[in-house]
Amino acid sequence: MNFNLECLQSCQNECDGGHLTPCSFNGVCLSTGRCVCNYGFRGASCLFQCPGPGPTSDVTNWECSGHGTCGIWPTQSNTSATCKCGVGYAGLDCSMFCPGYRENNGMCYGRGTCLQNLDQIMYDNGGSSLHTLNSWPNIQRFPLTLGSCVCYSGYRGTDCGLECPANLAPNNTRPCSAHGQCLADATCDCNSTQEINSTGISPYGSPTAAPVDAGWRGASCSFACLRGPPTDGPNGTKIMTNGSICSGHGRCLLNAECMCFDGWRRPDLACSRECLGGASLPCLGHGVCDANGSCICDYAFRLANCSLMCPGGPVPDQVCSGHGRCDEFAVCWCDRGWEGVNCERLAAWVIALITVLLFLLCCISAIAARLYYVYRMRLRRRARREARVARKGRTRIIEGRRAQGYTVLAPTDPDDGP
């Protein structure tokens, strides 16, 4: 020491830090009273210890963790010794290595800023999670610690090595085609256009908030979902950019095409066509709704919404009793010879015709029977005449034989009659 109690009267220069704690016991006091600080200490009185593991650690080069320069800089108040970290390092003691260092681009791939000191961070609502300041332009708000990369808009990853899809100009401030939220893994969430909240937990504004369908699809949110109902555009075109997504009657697929809910049709017109009969019961349950919203009715039903049933329906074989044709108004047009609402009975003229035919048939049958009776009687008379002639001939023969002296018995003729 250059100062002690015995030379109190002869020594003119008091050591920085005072005679009781010269150089704060962290350096050597020169004859001029100035201090030469030990390694790792700064200040006129060597009062301030540089950030780092400290002199009691096993690390020889512990000042600023060996990755920076310790000093009391002109821009700071003389209240502490701080580190100016070398390229690629951050933190109060420069112990944190910033990722993404490239010689030509610097840290964070040149796509962000390495968080190096507490002046760049804040505490969220008094909590313990560190976040970037809201006032930083083009910076997303994710939980950060010292030594982390704060990526510019359109870039993600711990080292800002991931680029968001469709990272559009100007200044890469419109990732995901400006129609979605770029998440931490550099993928687009097209279902939300809200800012990520301060906690960084949910991309929808809060941990419990529901996603908001913004009407964009695709990996880069570049495909617009159809919206309806359509409005008339120039030259007979349809404008499909107003209204609800798929008119509120369908789901927008990943290719931005609408898949309509039951009871709705025309995905090319944002599912704006309701099936006839109503979406809750298309075609009133009696037909099939086609691609244009029109009904293809079952066999026994008619009208545009299949609301009328043909007489005799719904069984197809019983429509119009099988004796007619059901028209578009559910009226039976009967076949020839049938009449009635359901063509269920024979026509009067058919019944009359049948009656006449039956009468004629009876008459013809009677005449035929009479003719047959006459014919039979004539046959019997002829047979009797022929029998009489034959009998007379036999009589003559017998009489001739008897005249010759023969004895002949005359046979009995069963056909003998008057």
CSV table of N, CA and C in Angstrom, one decimal, residues 242-335:
chain,number,residue,atom,x,y,z
A,242,ASN,N,-68.8,-10.3,-51.7
A,242,ASN,CA,-69.5,-9.7,-50.6
A,242,ASN,C,-70.3,-10.8,-49.8
A,243,GLY,N,-70.7,-10.5,-48.7
A,243,GLY,CA,-71.6,-11.4,-47.9
A,243,GLY,C,-70.7,-12.4,-47.1
A,244,SER,N,-71.4,-13.4,-46.7
A,244,SER,CA,-70.8,-14.4,-45.8
A,244,SER,C,-70.1,-15.5,-46.6
A,245,ILE,N,-69.1,-16.1,-46.0
A,245,ILE,CA,-68.4,-17.2,-46.6
A,245,ILE,C,-69.4,-18.3,-47.0
A,246,CYS,N,-69.4,-18.7,-48.3
A,246,CYS,CA,-70.3,-19.7,-48.8
A,246,CYS,C,-71.7,-19.4,-48.4
A,247,SER,N,-72.0,-18.1,-48.4
A,247,SER,CA,-73.4,-17.6,-48.0
A,247,SER,C,-73.8,-18.1,-46.7
A,248,GLY,N,-72.9,-18.6,-45.8
A,248,GLY,CA,-73.3,-19.1,-44.5
A,248,GLY,C,-74.0,-20.5,-44.6
A,249,HIS,N,-74.0,-21.1,-45.8
A,249,HIS,CA,-74.7,-22.4,-46.0
A,249,HIS,C,-73.7,-23.5,-46.5
A,250,GLY,N,-72.5,-23.3,-46.2
A,250,GLY,CA,-71.5,-24.3,-46.6
A,250,GLY,C,-70.2,-24.1,-45.9
A,251,ARG,N,-69.2,-25.0,-46.2
A,251,ARG,CA,-67.9,-24.9,-45.6
A,251,ARG,C,-66.9,-24.7,-46.7
A,252,CYS,N,-66.0,-23.8,-46.5
A,252,CYS,CA,-65.0,-23.5,-47.5
A,252,CYS,C,-63.8,-24.5,-47.3
A,253,LEU,N,-63.5,-25.2,-48.4
A,253,LEU,CA,-62.5,-26.3,-48.3
A,253,LEU,C,-61.1,-25.6,-48.5
A,254,LEU,N,-60.1,-26.5,-48.4
A,254,LEU,CA,-58.7,-26.0,-48.4
A,254,LEU,C,-58.4,-25.4,-49.8
A,255,ASN,N,-59.1,-25.8,-50.8
A,255,ASN,CA,-58.9,-25.3,-52.2
A,255,ASN,C,-59.8,-24.1,-52.4
A,256,ALA,N,-60.4,-23.6,-51.4
A,256,ALA,CA,-61.3,-22.4,-51.4
A,256,ALA,C,-62.6,-22.6,-52.1
A,257,GLU,N,-62.9,-23.9,-52.5
A,257,GLU,CA,-64.2,-24.2,-53.0
A,257,GLU,C,-65.2,-24.5,-51.9
A,258,CYS,N,-66.5,-24.2,-52.2
A,258,CYS,CA,-67.5,-24.4,-51.2
A,258,CYS,C,-68.1,-25.8,-51.2
A,259,MET,N,-68.2,-26.4,-50.1
A,259,MET,CA,-69.0,-27.6,-49.9
A,259,MET,C,-70.3,-27.3,-49.2
A,260,CYS,N,-71.4,-27.4,-49.9
A,260,CYS,CA,-72.6,-26.9,-49.4
A,260,CYS,C,-73.2,-27.9,-48.3
A,261,PHE,N,-73.9,-27.3,-47.4
A,261,PHE,CA,-74.6,-28.1,-46.4
A,261,PHE,C,-75.8,-28.7,-47.0
A,262,ASP,N,-76.4,-29.7,-46.4
A,262,ASP,CA,-77.6,-30.4,-46.9
A,262,ASP,C,-78.7,-29.3,-47.1
A,263,GLY,N,-79.4,-29.4,-48.2
A,263,GLY,CA,-80.5,-28.5,-48.5
A,263,GLY,C,-80.0,-27.3,-49.3
A,264,TRP,N,-78.7,-27.2,-49.6
A,264,TRP,CA,-78.2,-26.0,-50.4
A,264,TRP,C,-77.4,-26.5,-51.5
A,265,ARG,N,-77.4,-25.8,-52.6
A,265,ARG,CA,-76.7,-26.2,-53.8
A,265,ARG,C,-76.0,-25.0,-54.5
A,266,ARG,N,-75.4,-25.3,-55.6
A,266,ARG,CA,-74.6,-24.3,-56.4
A,266,ARG,C,-73.3,-23.8,-55.6
A,267,PRO,N,-72.4,-24.7,-55.4
A,267,PRO,CA,-71.1,-24.3,-54.8
A,267,PRO,C,-70.4,-23.2,-55.6
A,268,ASP,N,-70.6,-23.2,-56.9
A,268,ASP,CA,-70.0,-22.1,-57.7
A,268,ASP,C,-70.6,-20.8,-57.4
A,269,LEU,N,-71.8,-20.7,-56.8
A,269,LEU,CA,-72.4,-19.5,-56.4
A,269,LEU,C,-72.5,-19.3,-54.9
A,270,ALA,N,-71.5,-19.9,-54.3
A,270,ALA,CA,-71.4,-19.8,-52.8
A,270,ALA,C,-72.5,-20.4,-52.1
A,271,CYS,N,-73.0,-21.5,-52.6
A,271,CYS,CA,-74.1,-22.3,-51.9
A,271,CYS,C,-75.3,-21.4,-51.6
A,272,SER,N,-75.6,-20.5,-52.6
A,272,SER,CA,-76.7,-19.6,-52.4
A,272,SER,C,-78.1,-20.1,-52.9
A,273,ARG,N,-78.1,-21.3,-53.5
A,273,ARG,CA,-79.4,-21.8,-54.0
A,273,ARG,C,-80.0,-22.9,-53.0
A,274,GLU,N,-81.1,-22.5,-52.4
A,274,GLU,CA,-81.8,-23.4,-51.5
A,274,GLU,C,-82.7,-24.4,-52.3
A,275,CYS,N,-82.6,-25.6,-51.8
A,275,CYS,CA,-83.5,-26.7,-52.5
A,275,CYS,C,-84.9,-26.3,-52.3
A,276,LEU,N,-85.7,-26.6,-53.4
A,276,LEU,CA,-87.1,-26.4,-53.3
A,276,LEU,C,-87.7,-27.3,-52.2
A,277,GLY,N,-88.7,-26.7,-51.5
A,277,GLY,CA,-89.2,-27.4,-50.4
A,277,GLY,C,-88.6,-27.0,-49.1
A,278,GLY,N,-87.5,-26.3,-49.2
A,278,GLY,CA,-86.8,-25.9,-48.0
A,278,GLY,C,-85.6,-26.7,-47.6
A,279,ALA,N,-84.5,-26.0,-47.1
A,279,ALA,CA,-83.3,-26.7,-46.8
A,279,ALA,C,-83.5,-27.8,-45.7
A,280,SER,N,-84.4,-27.6,-44.8
A,280,SER,CA,-84.6,-28.6,-43.7
A,280,SER,C,-85.2,-29.9,-44.2
A,281,LEU,N,-86.0,-29.8,-45.3
A,281,LEU,CA,-86.7,-31.0,-45.9
A,281,LEU,C,-86.7,-30.8,-47.4
A,282,PRO,N,-85.6,-31.0,-48.1
A,282,PRO,CA,-85.6,-30.8,-49.5
A,282,PRO,C,-86.6,-31.6,-50.2
A,283,CYS,N,-87.3,-31.0,-51.2
A,283,CYS,CA,-88.3,-31.7,-52.0
A,283,CYS,C,-89.4,-32.3,-51.1
A,284,LEU,N,-89.5,-31.8,-49.9
A,284,LEU,CA,-90.5,-32.3,-48.9
A,284,LEU,C,-90.4,-33.8,-48.7
A,285,GLY,N,-89.2,-34.3,-48.9
A,285,GLY,CA,-88.9,-35.7,-48.6
A,285,GLY,C,-89.4,-36.7,-49.7
A,286,HIS,N,-89.9,-36.1,-50.8
A,286,HIS,CA,-90.5,-36.9,-51.9
A,286,HIS,C,-89.7,-36.8,-53.2
A,287,GLY,N,-88.4,-36.5,-53.1
A,287,GLY,CA,-87.6,-36.4,-54.3
A,287,GLY,C,-86.2,-36.2,-54.0
A,288,VAL,N,-85.4,-35.9,-55.0
A,288,VAL,CA,-84.0,-35.6,-54.9
A,288,VAL,C,-83.7,-34.2,-55.4
A,289,CYS,N,-82.9,-33.5,-54.6
A,289,CYS,CA,-82.5,-32.1,-55.0
A,289,CYS,C,-81.3,-32.2,-55.9
A,290,ASP,N,-81.4,-31.6,-57.1
A,290,ASP,CA,-80.3,-31.7,-58.1
A,290,ASP,C,-79.3,-30.6,-57.8
A,291,ALA,N,-78.3,-30.5,-58.6
A,291,ALA,CA,-77.2,-29.5,-58.4
A,291,ALA,C,-77.6,-28.1,-58.5
A,292,ASN,N,-78.8,-27.8,-59.2
A,292,ASN,CA,-79.3,-26.5,-59.3
A,292,ASN,C,-80.3,-26.1,-58.3
A,293,GLY,N,-80.6,-27.0,-57.3
A,293,GLY,CA,-81.6,-26.8,-56.3
A,293,GLY,C,-83.0,-27.2,-56.8
A,294,SER,N,-83.1,-27.7,-58.0
A,294,SER,CA,-84.5,-28.2,-58.4
A,294,SER,C,-84.7,-29.6,-57.9
A,295,CYS,N,-86.0,-30.0,-57.9
A,295,CYS,CA,-86.4,-31.3,-57.4
A,295,CYS,C,-86.6,-32.3,-58.6
A,296,ILE,N,-86.1,-33.5,-58.4
A,296,ILE,CA,-86.4,-34.6,-59.2
A,296,ILE,C,-87.3,-35.5,-58.4
A,297,CYS,N,-88.6,-35.4,-58.7
A,297,CYS,CA,-89.6,-36.0,-57.8
A,297,CYS,C,-89.7,-37.5,-57.9
A,298,ASP,N,-90.1,-38.2,-56.9
A,298,ASP,CA,-90.3,-39.6,-56.9
A,298,ASP,C,-91.5,-39.8,-57.9
A,299,TYR,N,-91.7,-41.1,-58.3
A,299,TYR,CA,-92.7,-41.5,-59.3
A,299,TYR,C,-94.1,-40.9,-59.1
A,300,ALA,N,-94.5,-41.0,-57.8
A,300,ALA,CA,-95.9,-40.6,-57.5
A,300,ALA,C,-96.1,-39.2,-57.1
A,301,PHE,N,-95.1,-38.3,-57.3
A,301,PHE,CA,-95.2,-37.0,-56.8
A,301,PHE,C,-95.0,-36.0,-57.9
A,302,ARG,N,-95.6,-34.8,-57.8
A,302,ARG,CA,-95.6,-33.8,-58.8
A,302,ARG,C,-95.4,-32.4,-58.2
A,303,LEU,N,-95.3,-31.4,-59.1
A,303,LEU,CA,-95.1,-30.0,-58.8
A,303,LEU,C,-93.6,-29.8,-58.6
A,304,ALA,N,-93.1,-28.5,-58.6
A,304,ALA,CA,-91.7,-28.2,-58.5
A,304,ALA,C,-91.1,-28.7,-57.2
A,305,ASN,N,-91.9,-28.6,-56.1
A,305,ASN,CA,-91.3,-29.0,-54.8
A,305,ASN,C,-91.9,-30.4,-54.4
A,306,CYS,N,-92.4,-31.1,-55.3
A,306,CYS,CA,-92.9,-32.5,-55.0
A,306,CYS,C,-94.0,-32.5,-53.9
A,307,SER,N,-94.8,-31.5,-53.9
A,307,SER,CA,-95.8,-31.4,-52.8
A,307,SER,C,-97.1,-32.1,-53.1
A,308,LEU,N,-97.4,-32.5,-54.4
A,308,LEU,CA,-98.7,-33.1,-54.7
A,308,LEU,C,-98.4,-34.6,-55.0
A,309,MET,N,-99.3,-35.5,-54.5
A,309,MET,CA,-99.2,-36.9,-54.8
A,309,MET,C,-100.2,-37.3,-55.7
A,310,CYS,N,-99.8,-38.1,-56.7
A,310,CYS,CA,-100.8,-38.6,-57.7
A,310,CYS,C,-101.8,-39.5,-57.0
A,311,PRO,N,-103.1,-39.5,-57.5
A,311,PRO,CA,-104.1,-40.4,-57.0
A,311,PRO,C,-103.6,-41.9,-57.0
A,312,GLY,N,-103.8,-42.6,-55.9
A,312,GLY,CA,-103.3,-43.9,-55.8
A,312,GLY,C,-101.9,-44.1,-55.3
A,313,GLY,N,-101.2,-43.0,-55.2
A,313,GLY,CA,-99.8,-43.1,-54.7
A,313,GLY,C,-99.7,-43.4,-53.2
A,314,PRO,N,-98.5,-43.5,-52.7
A,314,PRO,CA,-97.2,-43.4,-53.3
A,314,PRO,C,-96.7,-44.6,-54.0
A,315,VAL,N,-97.4,-45.8,-53.8
A,315,VAL,CA,-96.9,-47.0,-54.5
A,315,VAL,C,-97.0,-46.9,-56.0
A,316,PRO,N,-95.9,-47.0,-56.7
A,316,PRO,CA,-95.9,-46.8,-58.2
A,316,PRO,C,-97.0,-47.6,-58.9
A,317,ASP,N,-97.1,-48.9,-58.6
A,317,ASP,CA,-98.1,-49.7,-59.3
A,317,ASP,C,-99.5,-49.3,-59.1
A,318,GLN,N,-99.8,-48.5,-58.1
A,318,GLN,CA,-101.2,-48.2,-57.8
A,318,GLN,C,-101.5,-46.8,-58.2
A,319,VAL,N,-100.6,-46.0,-58.8
A,319,VAL,CA,-100.8,-44.7,-59.3
A,319,VAL,C,-101.8,-44.8,-60.5
A,320,CYS,N,-102.9,-44.1,-60.4
A,320,CYS,CA,-104.0,-44.1,-61.4
A,320,CYS,C,-104.5,-45.5,-61.6
A,321,SER,N,-104.4,-46.3,-60.5
A,321,SER,CA,-104.9,-47.7,-60.5
A,321,SER,C,-104.2,-48.6,-61.6
A,322,GLY,N,-103.2,-48.1,-62.1
A,322,GLY,CA,-102.5,-48.8,-63.2
A,322,GLY,C,-103.2,-48.7,-64.5
A,323,HIS,N,-104.2,-47.8,-64.6
A,323,HIS,CA,-105.0,-47.6,-65.9
A,323,HIS,C,-104.9,-46.2,-66.4
A,324,GLY,N,-103.8,-45.5,-66.1
A,324,GLY,CA,-103.8,-44.2,-66.7
A,324,GLY,C,-102.4,-43.5,-66.4
A,325,ARG,N,-102.3,-42.2,-66.8
A,325,ARG,CA,-101.0,-41.5,-66.7
A,325,ARG,C,-101.3,-40.3,-65.8
A,326,CYS,N,-100.3,-40.1,-64.8
A,326,CYS,CA,-100.4,-38.9,-63.9
A,326,CYS,C,-99.7,-37.8,-64.5
A,327,ASP,N,-100.3,-36.6,-64.7
A,327,ASP,CA,-99.6,-35.5,-65.4
A,327,ASP,C,-98.9,-34.6,-64.3
A,328,GLU,N,-98.3,-33.5,-64.8
A,328,GLU,CA,-97.5,-32.7,-63.9
A,328,GLU,C,-98.3,-32.0,-62.8
A,329,PHE,N,-99.6,-32.0,-62.9
A,329,PHE,CA,-100.5,-31.4,-61.8
A,329,PHE,C,-101.1,-32.5,-60.9
A,330,ALA,N,-100.6,-33.7,-61.0
A,330,ALA,CA,-101.1,-34.8,-60.2
A,330,ALA,C,-102.5,-35.2,-60.6
A,331,VAL,N,-102.9,-35.0,-61.8
A,331,VAL,CA,-104.2,-35.4,-62.3
A,331,VAL,C,-104.1,-36.6,-63.2
A,332,CYS,N,-105.0,-37.6,-63.0
A,332,CYS,CA,-104.9,-38.9,-63.8
A,332,CYS,C,-105.6,-38.7,-65.2
A,333,TRP,N,-104.9,-39.1,-66.2
A,333,TRP,CA,-105.5,-39.2,-67.5
A,333,TRP,C,-105.6,-40.7,-67.8
A,334,CYS,N,-106.9,-41.1,-67.8
A,334,CYS,CA,-107.2,-42.5,-67.8
A,334,CYS,C,-107.0,-43.1,-69.2
A,335,ASP,N,-106.7,-44.4,-69.2
A,335,ASP,CA,-106.6,-45.1,-70.5
A,335,ASP,C,-108.0,-45.3,-71.1
